[in-house]
Each structure stands twice: as C-alpha cells, then as structure tokens.
mmCIF file of C-alpha atoms and ligand atoms in Angstrom:
data_model
loop_
_atom_site.group_PDB
_atom_site.id
_atom_site.type_symbol
_atom_site.label_atom_id
_atom_site.label_comp_id
_atom_site.label_asym_id
_atom_site.label_seq_id
_atom_site.Cartn_x
_atom_site.Cartn_y
_atom_site.Cartn_z
ATOM 1 C CA ARG A 1 -0.032 0.113 -0.310
ATOM 2 C CA GLY A 2 1.202 3.267 -0.541
ATOM 3 C CA LYS A 3 1.671 5.895 2.046
ATOM 4 C CA ARG A 4 -0.755 8.172 3.352
ATOM 5 C CA ALA A 5 0.192 11.891 3.714
ATOM 6 C CA PHE A 6 -1.536 14.812 5.728
ATOM 7 C CA ILE A 7 0.326 18.289 5.038
ATOM 8 C CA ALA A 8 -1.139 21.434 7.086
ATOM 9 C CA GLY A 9 -0.404 24.437 5.802
ATOM 10 C CA VAL A 10 -1.065 24.836 2.155
ATOM 11 C CA ALA A 11 -2.876 27.494 0.691
ATOM 12 C CA ASP A 12 -1.573 27.751 -2.568
ATOM 13 C CA ASP A 13 1.529 26.564 -4.780
ATOM 14 C CA HIS A 14 4.559 29.236 -3.729
ATOM 15 C CA GLY A 15 5.284 27.850 -0.116
ATOM 16 C CA TYR A 16 7.115 24.741 1.246
ATOM 17 C CA GLY A 17 3.876 22.737 2.122
ATOM 18 C CA TRP A 18 2.546 22.750 -1.557
ATOM 19 C CA ALA A 19 6.271 21.676 -2.637
ATOM 20 C CA ILE A 20 6.331 19.074 0.262
ATOM 21 C CA ALA A 21 3.188 17.460 -1.127
ATOM 22 C CA LYS A 22 4.833 17.643 -4.682
ATOM 23 C CA SER A 23 8.043 15.278 -3.608
ATOM 24 C CA LEU A 24 5.921 13.272 -1.311
ATOM 25 C CA ALA A 25 3.282 12.564 -4.885
ATOM 26 C CA ALA A 26 6.161 12.439 -6.800
ATOM 27 C CA ALA A 27 7.359 9.196 -4.240
ATOM 28 C CA GLY A 28 3.758 7.375 -4.454
ATOM 29 C CA ALA A 29 1.838 8.968 -1.767
ATOM 30 C CA GLU A 30 -1.498 10.051 -0.983
ATOM 31 C CA ILE A 31 -1.902 14.357 -0.272
ATOM 32 C CA ILE A 32 -4.791 15.167 2.306
ATOM 33 C CA VAL A 33 -4.507 18.852 3.250
ATOM 34 C CA GLY A 34 -5.141 21.144 6.054
ATOM 35 C CA THR A 35 -5.712 25.015 4.856
ATOM 36 C CA TRP A 36 -6.461 27.893 7.026
ATOM 37 C CA VAL A 37 -10.104 28.669 7.411
ATOM 38 C CA PRO A 38 -9.527 32.184 6.111
ATOM 39 C CA ALA A 39 -7.647 31.130 2.833
ATOM 40 C CA LEU A 40 -9.785 27.873 2.053
ATOM 41 C CA ASN A 41 -12.192 29.617 -0.307
ATOM 42 C CA ILE A 42 -9.732 30.279 -2.455
ATOM 43 C CA PHE A 43 -7.294 27.492 -2.236
ATOM 44 C CA GLU A 44 -10.508 25.248 -3.224
ATOM 45 C CA SER A 45 -11.922 27.408 -6.089
ATOM 46 C CA SER A 46 -8.276 28.137 -7.208
ATOM 47 C CA LEU A 47 -7.326 24.219 -7.591
ATOM 48 C CA ARG A 48 -10.846 23.298 -8.821
ATOM 49 C CA ARG A 49 -10.160 26.276 -11.629
ATOM 50 C CA GLY A 50 -6.711 24.534 -12.494
ATOM 51 C CA LYS A 51 -5.396 27.966 -11.722
ATOM 52 C CA PHE A 52 -2.428 25.538 -10.541
ATOM 53 C CA ASP A 53 -2.458 22.610 -12.419
ATOM 54 C CA GLU A 54 1.064 23.722 -14.414
ATOM 55 C CA SER A 55 2.206 23.778 -10.376
ATOM 56 C CA ARG A 56 1.189 20.343 -9.942
ATOM 57 C CA ILE A 57 2.868 18.772 -12.762
ATOM 58 C CA LEU A 58 4.785 15.835 -11.358
ATOM 59 C CA PRO A 59 8.093 14.459 -12.937
ATOM 60 C CA ASP A 60 6.528 11.683 -14.800
ATOM 61 C CA GLY A 61 4.140 14.000 -16.423
ATOM 62 C CA SER A 62 1.031 13.645 -14.177
ATOM 63 C CA LEU A 63 -0.898 15.591 -12.298
ATOM 64 C CA MET A 64 -0.347 15.531 -8.177
ATOM 65 C CA GLU A 65 -3.776 14.678 -6.701
ATOM 66 C CA ILE A 66 -5.046 15.960 -3.543
ATOM 67 C CA THR A 67 -7.667 13.802 -2.444
ATOM 68 C CA LYS A 68 -9.108 15.538 0.080
ATOM 69 C CA VAL A 69 -8.922 19.268 1.782
ATOM 70 C CA TYR A 70 -9.578 20.548 5.033
ATOM 71 C CA PRO A 71 -10.210 23.175 6.726
ATOM 72 C CA MET A 72 -8.161 23.977 10.111
ATOM 73 C CA ASP A 73 -7.137 26.332 12.096
ATOM 74 C CA ALA A 74 -4.273 25.695 14.226
ATOM 75 C CA VAL A 75 -4.414 27.745 17.196
ATOM 76 C CA TYR A 76 -7.605 26.055 18.236
ATOM 77 C CA ASP A 77 -7.694 22.763 19.920
ATOM 78 C CA SER A 78 -11.355 21.919 20.407
ATOM 79 C CA PRO A 79 -14.593 23.850 19.592
ATOM 80 C CA GLU A 80 -14.440 25.030 23.441
ATOM 81 C CA ASP A 81 -10.950 26.817 22.365
ATOM 82 C CA VAL A 82 -12.716 29.186 19.945
ATOM 83 C CA PRO A 83 -14.150 32.527 20.768
ATOM 84 C CA GLU A 84 -17.435 34.257 19.346
ATOM 85 C CA ASP A 85 -15.868 36.658 17.685
ATOM 86 C CA VAL A 86 -14.477 34.379 15.502
ATOM 87 C CA LYS A 87 -17.049 31.471 15.705
ATOM 88 C CA SER A 88 -19.491 34.164 14.089
ATOM 89 C CA ASN A 89 -16.946 35.633 11.490
ATOM 90 C CA LYS A 90 -18.644 34.474 8.167
ATOM 91 C CA ARG A 91 -15.199 32.599 6.855
ATOM 92 C CA TYR A 92 -15.525 30.777 9.722
ATOM 93 C CA SER A 93 -18.917 30.251 10.286
ATOM 94 C CA GLY A 94 -18.775 28.657 7.061
ATOM 95 C CA SER A 95 -17.208 25.363 7.555
ATOM 96 C CA SER A 96 -16.780 23.307 10.683
ATOM 97 C CA LYS A 97 -14.496 20.727 12.725
ATOM 98 C CA TRP A 98 -11.815 23.223 12.176
ATOM 99 C CA THR A 99 -10.034 22.760 15.445
ATOM 100 C CA VAL A 100 -6.960 20.364 15.733
ATOM 101 C CA LYS A 101 -9.217 17.169 17.800
ATOM 102 C CA GLU A 102 -11.840 17.589 15.460
ATOM 103 C CA LEU A 103 -9.869 18.049 12.216
ATOM 104 C CA ALA A 104 -8.065 14.928 13.765
ATOM 105 C CA GLU A 105 -11.069 13.056 14.018
ATOM 106 C CA ALA A 106 -12.634 13.701 10.719
ATOM 107 C CA VAL A 107 -9.110 12.645 8.963
ATOM 108 C CA LYS A 108 -9.823 8.852 11.272
ATOM 109 C CA GLN A 109 -13.197 8.929 9.701
ATOM 110 C CA ASP A 110 -12.492 9.598 6.474
ATOM 111 C CA PHE A 111 -9.347 7.828 5.737
ATOM 112 C CA GLY A 112 -8.865 5.732 8.731
ATOM 113 C CA SER A 113 -4.855 6.080 8.723
ATOM 114 C CA ILE A 114 -2.186 7.972 8.551
ATOM 115 C CA ASP A 115 1.982 7.654 7.842
ATOM 116 C CA ILE A 116 3.096 11.099 7.388
ATOM 117 C CA LEU A 117 2.598 14.527 9.147
ATOM 118 C CA VAL A 118 3.603 17.391 7.605
ATOM 119 C CA HIS A 119 3.663 20.781 9.626
ATOM 120 C CA SER A 120 4.522 23.447 7.616
ATOM 121 C CA LEU A 121 2.228 26.486 9.020
ATOM 122 C CA ALA A 122 3.637 29.679 11.012
ATOM 123 C CA ASN A 123 2.075 33.062 11.773
ATOM 124 C CA GLY A 124 3.656 35.888 14.515
ATOM 125 C CA PRO A 125 1.521 38.799 14.354
ATOM 126 C CA GLU A 126 3.902 41.365 15.432
ATOM 127 C CA VAL A 127 6.744 39.763 13.109
ATOM 128 C CA THR A 128 7.776 43.314 12.101
ATOM 129 C CA LYS A 129 8.718 44.219 15.184
ATOM 130 C CA PRO A 130 11.424 43.773 17.331
ATOM 131 C CA LEU A 131 11.526 41.458 20.101
ATOM 132 C CA LEU A 132 12.644 44.127 22.594
ATOM 133 C CA GLU A 133 9.113 45.799 20.583
ATOM 134 C CA THR A 134 6.948 42.628 21.154
ATOM 135 C CA SER A 135 3.944 42.583 23.213
ATOM 136 C CA ARG A 136 3.052 39.624 25.178
ATOM 137 C CA ASN A 137 0.181 38.898 23.338
ATOM 138 C CA GLY A 138 1.901 38.983 20.113
ATOM 139 C CA TYR A 139 4.614 36.595 21.587
ATOM 140 C CA LEU A 140 2.553 34.398 23.162
ATOM 141 C CA ALA A 141 0.570 34.066 19.575
ATOM 142 C CA ALA A 142 3.575 33.456 17.515
ATOM 143 C CA ILE A 143 4.259 30.728 19.907
ATOM 144 C CA SER A 144 0.558 29.528 19.753
ATOM 145 C CA ALA A 145 0.532 29.515 15.751
ATOM 146 C CA SER A 146 4.118 28.540 15.547
ATOM 147 C CA SER A 147 5.230 25.552 17.984
ATOM 148 C CA TYR A 148 1.994 24.617 20.084
ATOM 149 C CA SER A 149 0.340 23.895 16.972
ATOM 150 C CA PHE A 150 3.050 21.283 16.109
ATOM 151 C CA VAL A 151 2.667 19.788 19.688
ATOM 152 C CA SER A 152 -1.258 19.802 19.017
ATOM 153 C CA LEU A 153 -1.345 18.846 16.207
ATOM 154 C CA LEU A 154 1.417 15.575 16.347
ATOM 155 C CA LYS A 155 -0.765 14.913 19.854
ATOM 156 C CA GLU A 156 -3.934 14.424 18.102
ATOM 157 C CA PHE A 157 -2.728 12.673 14.735
ATOM 158 C CA VAL A 158 -0.759 10.622 17.095
ATOM 159 C CA PRO A 159 -3.389 8.024 17.677
ATOM 160 C CA ILE A 160 -3.994 7.421 13.988
ATOM 161 C CA MET A 161 -0.410 7.049 12.527
ATOM 162 C CA ASN A 162 0.765 3.949 11.465
ATOM 163 C CA PRO A 163 4.170 3.053 13.475
ATOM 164 C CA GLY A 164 7.408 3.886 11.315
ATOM 165 C CA GLY A 165 5.345 7.185 10.384
ATOM 166 C CA ALA A 166 7.027 10.245 10.224
ATOM 167 C CA SER A 167 6.300 13.636 11.087
ATOM 168 C CA ILE A 168 8.568 16.728 9.930
ATOM 169 C CA SER A 169 8.126 20.754 10.071
ATOM 170 C CA LEU A 170 9.719 23.718 8.475
ATOM 171 C CA THR A 171 12.163 26.006 10.636
ATOM 172 C CA TYR A 172 14.458 28.604 10.454
ATOM 173 C CA ILE A 173 18.042 29.736 11.542
ATOM 174 C CA ALA A 174 16.450 32.690 13.516
ATOM 175 C CA SER A 175 16.411 30.324 16.288
ATOM 176 C CA GLU A 176 20.167 29.776 16.683
ATOM 177 C CA ARG A 177 21.604 32.782 15.323
ATOM 178 C CA ILE A 178 20.837 36.419 14.834
ATOM 179 C CA ILE A 179 18.577 37.306 12.225
ATOM 180 C CA PRO A 180 17.224 41.252 12.353
ATOM 181 C CA GLY A 181 14.208 41.457 11.060
ATOM 182 C CA TYR A 182 12.673 37.717 12.009
ATOM 183 C CA GLY A 183 10.612 39.869 15.065
ATOM 184 C CA GLY A 184 7.593 39.664 17.200
ATOM 185 C CA GLY A 185 8.901 36.496 18.838
ATOM 186 C CA MET A 186 8.845 34.178 15.533
ATOM 187 C CA SER A 187 13.156 33.509 16.497
ATOM 188 C CA SER A 188 11.861 32.305 19.748
ATOM 189 C CA ALA A 189 8.955 29.823 17.913
ATOM 190 C CA LYS A 190 11.264 27.735 16.126
ATOM 191 C CA ALA A 191 13.805 27.440 19.095
ATOM 192 C CA ALA A 192 10.515 26.172 20.797
ATOM 193 C CA LEU A 193 9.795 24.465 17.713
ATOM 194 C CA GLU A 194 13.666 22.951 17.493
ATOM 195 C CA SER A 195 13.658 21.879 21.136
ATOM 196 C CA ASP A 196 10.451 20.386 20.516
ATOM 197 C CA THR A 197 11.561 18.235 17.736
ATOM 198 C CA ARG A 198 13.908 16.675 20.232
ATOM 199 C CA VAL A 199 11.521 15.798 23.083
ATOM 200 C CA LEU A 200 8.630 14.764 21.041
ATOM 201 C CA ALA A 201 11.189 12.376 19.072
ATOM 202 C CA PHE A 202 11.699 10.866 22.420
ATOM 203 C CA GLU A 203 8.116 10.415 23.670
ATOM 204 C CA ALA A 204 6.509 9.545 19.331
ATOM 205 C CA GLY A 205 9.286 7.445 19.080
ATOM 206 C CA ARG A 206 9.179 5.167 22.524
ATOM 207 C CA LYS A 207 5.149 5.416 22.428
ATOM 208 C CA HIS A 208 4.290 5.050 19.049
ATOM 209 C CA LYS A 209 7.141 4.719 17.189
ATOM 210 C CA ILE A 210 6.955 7.426 14.960
ATOM 211 C CA ARG A 211 10.058 10.006 13.980
ATOM 212 C CA VAL A 212 10.324 13.072 14.575
ATOM 213 C CA ASN A 213 12.269 15.372 12.636
ATOM 214 C CA THR A 214 12.422 19.636 11.498
ATOM 215 C CA ILE A 215 13.999 21.304 8.251
ATOM 216 C CA SER A 216 16.152 24.182 8.774
ATOM 217 C CA ALA A 217 15.263 25.787 5.054
ATOM 218 C CA GLY A 218 16.738 28.429 3.465
ATOM 219 C CA PRO A 219 15.056 31.790 2.667
ATOM 220 C CA LEU A 220 12.326 30.824 -0.059
ATOM 221 C CA ARG A 221 9.930 33.629 -1.681
ATOM 222 C CA SER A 222 6.286 32.585 -0.762
ATOM 223 C CA ARG A 223 3.676 34.715 1.021
ATOM 224 C CA ALA A 224 4.244 34.839 4.294
ATOM 225 C CA ALA A 225 7.681 35.254 3.513
ATOM 226 C CA LYS A 226 7.306 38.606 1.784
ATOM 227 C CA ALA A 227 4.646 38.953 4.255
ATOM 228 C CA ILE A 228 7.964 39.675 6.656
ATOM 229 C CA GLY A 229 9.437 42.325 4.177
ATOM 230 C CA PHE A 230 12.670 41.418 3.859
ATOM 231 C CA ILE A 231 12.784 37.607 1.734
ATOM 232 C CA ASP A 232 14.669 39.612 -1.154
ATOM 233 C CA MET A 233 17.377 40.563 1.104
ATOM 234 C CA MET A 234 17.453 37.527 2.420
ATOM 235 C CA ILE A 235 17.594 35.660 -1.320
ATOM 236 C CA ASP A 236 20.437 38.169 -2.025
ATOM 237 C CA TYR A 237 22.398 37.423 1.179
ATOM 238 C CA SER A 238 22.923 33.639 0.975
ATOM 239 C CA LEU A 239 23.679 33.831 -3.080
ATOM 240 C CA ALA A 240 26.361 35.655 -2.253
ATOM 241 C CA ASN A 241 27.771 33.825 1.234
ATOM 242 C CA ALA A 242 26.181 30.667 0.592
ATOM 243 C CA PRO A 243 28.843 27.768 -0.293
ATOM 244 C CA LEU A 244 26.154 26.994 -3.155
ATOM 245 C CA GLN A 245 25.687 29.718 -4.835
ATOM 246 C CA LYS A 246 22.430 29.164 -6.406
ATOM 247 C CA GLU A 247 18.541 30.563 -5.364
ATOM 248 C CA LEU A 248 17.087 27.903 -3.208
ATOM 249 C CA SER A 249 14.122 26.472 -5.366
ATOM 250 C CA ALA A 250 10.945 24.884 -2.461
ATOM 251 C CA GLU A 251 11.127 21.632 -4.326
ATOM 252 C CA GLU A 252 15.003 20.571 -3.196
ATOM 253 C CA VAL A 253 13.250 21.101 0.656
ATOM 254 C CA GLY A 254 10.423 19.723 -0.815
ATOM 255 C CA ASN A 255 12.541 16.292 -1.830
ATOM 256 C CA ALA A 256 14.425 16.503 1.548
ATOM 257 C CA ALA A 257 10.938 15.890 2.951
ATOM 258 C CA ALA A 258 10.414 13.101 0.703
ATOM 259 C CA PHE A 259 13.886 11.578 2.233
ATOM 260 C CA LEU A 260 13.036 12.060 5.707
ATOM 261 C CA ALA A 261 9.081 10.771 5.413
ATOM 262 C CA SER A 262 11.006 7.758 3.699
ATOM 263 C CA PRO A 263 12.391 4.153 4.884
ATOM 264 C CA LEU A 264 15.542 5.724 3.745
ATOM 265 C CA ALA A 265 15.571 7.631 6.717
ATOM 266 C CA SER A 266 14.458 4.978 9.284
ATOM 267 C CA ALA A 267 17.389 5.769 12.014
ATOM 268 C CA ILE A 268 16.969 9.367 11.816
ATOM 269 C CA THR A 269 14.804 11.251 14.187
ATOM 270 C CA GLY A 270 14.951 14.656 16.416
ATOM 271 C CA ALA A 271 16.914 15.827 13.902
ATOM 272 C CA VAL A 272 17.071 19.572 12.615
ATOM 273 C CA LEU A 273 18.683 18.929 8.823
ATOM 274 C CA TYR A 274 19.737 22.008 7.504
ATOM 275 C CA VAL A 275 18.494 22.555 3.498
ATOM 276 C CA ASP A 276 19.721 26.062 3.126
ATOM 277 C CA ASN A 277 22.587 25.841 0.269
ATOM 278 C CA GLY A 278 25.003 25.704 3.340
ATOM 279 C CA LEU A 279 24.386 29.137 4.771
ATOM 280 C CA ASN A 280 24.366 27.806 8.047
ATOM 281 C CA ALA A 281 28.043 26.232 8.021
ATOM 282 C CA MET A 282 29.439 29.904 7.443
ATOM 283 C CA GLY A 283 31.193 32.252 9.783
ATOM 284 C CA VAL A 284 31.297 35.202 8.773
ATOM 285 C CA GLY A 285 29.914 36.889 4.922
ATOM 286 C CA VAL A 286 32.213 36.610 1.858
HETATM 287 P P1 NAI B 301 3.261 30.068 3.748
HETATM 288 O O1 NAI B 301 2.510 30.798 3.099
HETATM 289 O O2 NAI B 301 3.278 28.828 2.249
HETATM 290 O O3 NAI B 301 2.771 28.633 4.617
HETATM 291 C C1 NAI B 301 2.431 29.342 5.918
HETATM 292 C C2 NAI B 301 0.926 28.971 5.915
HETATM 293 O O4 NAI B 301 0.417 28.671 7.536
HETATM 294 C C3 NAI B 301 -0.318 28.893 4.780
HETATM 295 O O5 NAI B 301 -0.838 28.530 4.356
HETATM 296 C C4 NAI B 301 -1.217 30.117 6.229
HETATM 297 O O6 NAI B 301 -2.390 29.854 6.094
HETATM 298 C C5 NAI B 301 -1.078 28.761 7.161
HETATM 299 N N1 NAI B 301 -1.616 29.568 8.287
HETATM 300 C C6 NAI B 301 -1.138 30.592 8.809
HETATM 301 N N2 NAI B 301 -1.710 30.275 10.024
HETATM 302 C C7 NAI B 301 -2.881 29.308 10.447
HETATM 303 C C8 NAI B 301 -3.195 28.580 11.610
HETATM 304 N N3 NAI B 301 -3.731 29.183 13.008
HETATM 305 N N4 NAI B 301 -3.856 27.539 11.577
HETATM 306 C C9 NAI B 301 -3.342 26.885 9.658
HETATM 307 N N5 NAI B 301 -2.997 27.148 9.357
HETATM 308 C C10 NAI B 301 -2.505 28.656 9.604
HETATM 309 O O7 NAI B 301 4.663 30.138 3.983
HETATM 310 P P2 NAI B 301 6.235 28.762 3.884
HETATM 311 O O8 NAI B 301 6.863 30.362 3.594
HETATM 312 O O9 NAI B 301 6.161 28.101 2.893
HETATM 313 O O10 NAI B 301 5.835 28.949 5.001
HETATM 314 C C11 NAI B 301 5.735 27.492 5.713
HETATM 315 C C12 NAI B 301 6.887 26.812 7.123
HETATM 316 O O11 NAI B 301 8.398 26.858 6.213
HETATM 317 C C13 NAI B 301 6.533 27.614 7.855
HETATM 318 O O12 NAI B 301 6.846 27.010 9.247
HETATM 319 C C14 NAI B 301 7.903 28.818 7.865
HETATM 320 O O13 NAI B 301 8.094 29.298 9.001
HETATM 321 C C15 NAI B 301 8.545 27.699 6.726
HETATM 322 N N6 NAI B 301 10.140 28.696 6.613
HETATM 323 C C16 NAI B 301 10.030 29.715 5.431
HETATM 324 C C17 NAI B 301 11.182 30.160 5.440
HETATM 325 C C18 NAI B 301 10.802 30.939 4.306
HETATM 326 O O14 NAI B 301 11.888 31.618 3.583
HETATM 327 N N7 NAI B 301 9.653 31.194 3.039
HETATM 328 C C19 NAI B 301 12.603 29.944 5.693
HETATM 329 C C20 NAI B 301 12.453 28.975 6.625
HETATM 330 C C21 NAI B 301 11.779 28.301 7.549
#
C-alpha cells in the first residue's frame, strides 16, 4: 500500500507545504492537506478552476492529486477554545470541524490512518516588530500558531499514525543565530519548535515508533515570507554568501522532506536538517 500524508499549511502553490506535497506525491504517497480557514475558499476554488494545474505537474508528467482539503486553524484545539467573534466570523462559520481535535477525528473517519504528518505553518502577528518592541500577546500568539500548533497536531494525529510513520516541520535559523527582521517572537517560536522536535522524537518514538524531524530551510519567496518584508534581502544574502551560490527552490526542500519521511531515513529522528545551500555553516559573509 502507498503511504498517506497529511500536510498542514497549504493555501497556494508558492510555499514549502505545496512543494513537500509534490515530492511526496512523486514518491507515490496519497496527499491530503489542511488549509487555514480564512484561506480555504480561495484555495479550493483556485484548485477547482485549474489555477494550479501547471504547478501540479509531477516529474512523470501526471498531475498531483489532492484527495481531500480540510479546513483547519491550528491555534484552536477544540470547539470550547474558539472565541465568539471567531465563531461568528463569516469565513469561519462557513466551515466546520476545523479545530485540531476535530480535524484529526475527521481524517480518522475518512481515511482511518496516515503515515506522514507535515507541519508547514507559522504565524506571528508582530513579526515585523523587533523582539524588544513585541507585546506579550504578540509573542504568545507567535508561539501558539508556530510552535504549540505542532505539539497539538502531533498529539491528536499520533493515535491515527501507523507505526514507522514520520512527522516533519519547517524551521528557520533565526532560532539559533541573530537574524534582524525576524521579530515578534518568531525567533523564539522556532527555538521552541526545534527543542520540541527532540523531546517529541523521544516521546513519539518510544510510544508509537514515530520519527520527528524538522527542516531548517533557507529563504523562499512564499506568501508568508513576503509578509515579513525582508525576503529579497535574505535571498540575495544567501546567493552572495552560501557555499552553493544558487537560489534555493522549494522543490529542494520538498525532496529533503520526502527523504526524511521515507524508510531511507529510518534511523533519523530528533534532527534539525539544514536545507539551505549550506549557509548555516558559514561564520562570516564573504
Ligand atoms: P506559506 O505562506 O506557504 O505557508 C504558511 C501557511 O501557514 C499558510 O498556508 C497559512 O495559511 C498557514 N497558517 C497560518 N496560520 C495558521 C493557523 N493558525 N492555522 C493553520 N494554518 C495557518 O509560507 P512558507 O514560507 O512556505 O511557510 C511554511 C513553513 O516554512 C513555516 O513554518 C515557515 O516558518 C517555514 N520557513 C519558511 C522560510 C521562508 O523563507 N519562506 C524559511 C524557513 C522556514
């Protein structure tokens, strides 16, 4: 049987989530995705209208199929956590079962089990503010959407993951080195995500034989990255200074994720894998 992958954080064809879905599909996996509720309508209608067809082409010429798109909001674990104003918001009231618990239940009902869980989402409302100017709410919101969201997803999906399964998240080197401009507590959120990768690798490994890894990816001009405002500078910096002087493609990260999710990586867990043209290894810019 082919493997089944759930990819959380796909809302267009520009980000890492889409590229990971494609690499997993090319390797024979069945693809189901979770899309942030406010982005759901436009993503589904674009998909239906064929707007992504060119980006759906796999190496063998066939088109990637997405078996099902689920609405999700990774900052809410169950319906009791959802505030009234969100509940009554038109975009949210138009969908149902989008809290993490309900999402996992829905996937279980539809598919029974999955093999691969991908977390490709982050959000920091104050990302453009320096950490020194970040509010408590902004900081906690970044951690909630970008770090605890992974703990919560893994917690709810582990019971429906087949032993030998793998989970992968996306992180950024701002967790361990100073990257001015990656503010609002997002650097803190990525540090938490990386630390949690190790602890969760232990817990999910011992209990369920599931591997947990994270990819520290280089800069990509995704929708989320454009919102931060310094992505072109980071891409230029990498081009100028990394050991490999080429622009990083989302596909290269997708392929690394497919490797990590595959039996080829059966002894790799708790790891932070750099997929960044080697930029992390540099000590000074040259
Ligand atoms: P993206 O915009 O394609 O993906 C982010 C996704 O998160 C979007 O689809 C958005 O709808 C979703 N999202 C935001 N809040 C959510 C919530 N509460 N619940 C559910 N979904 C939510 O952008 P990108 O850059 O591909 O991001 C994917 C991951 O890659 C993120 O973890 C990001 O931090 C990481 N990353 C990105 C880098 C870059 O340069 N683009 C570099 C290193 C890591």
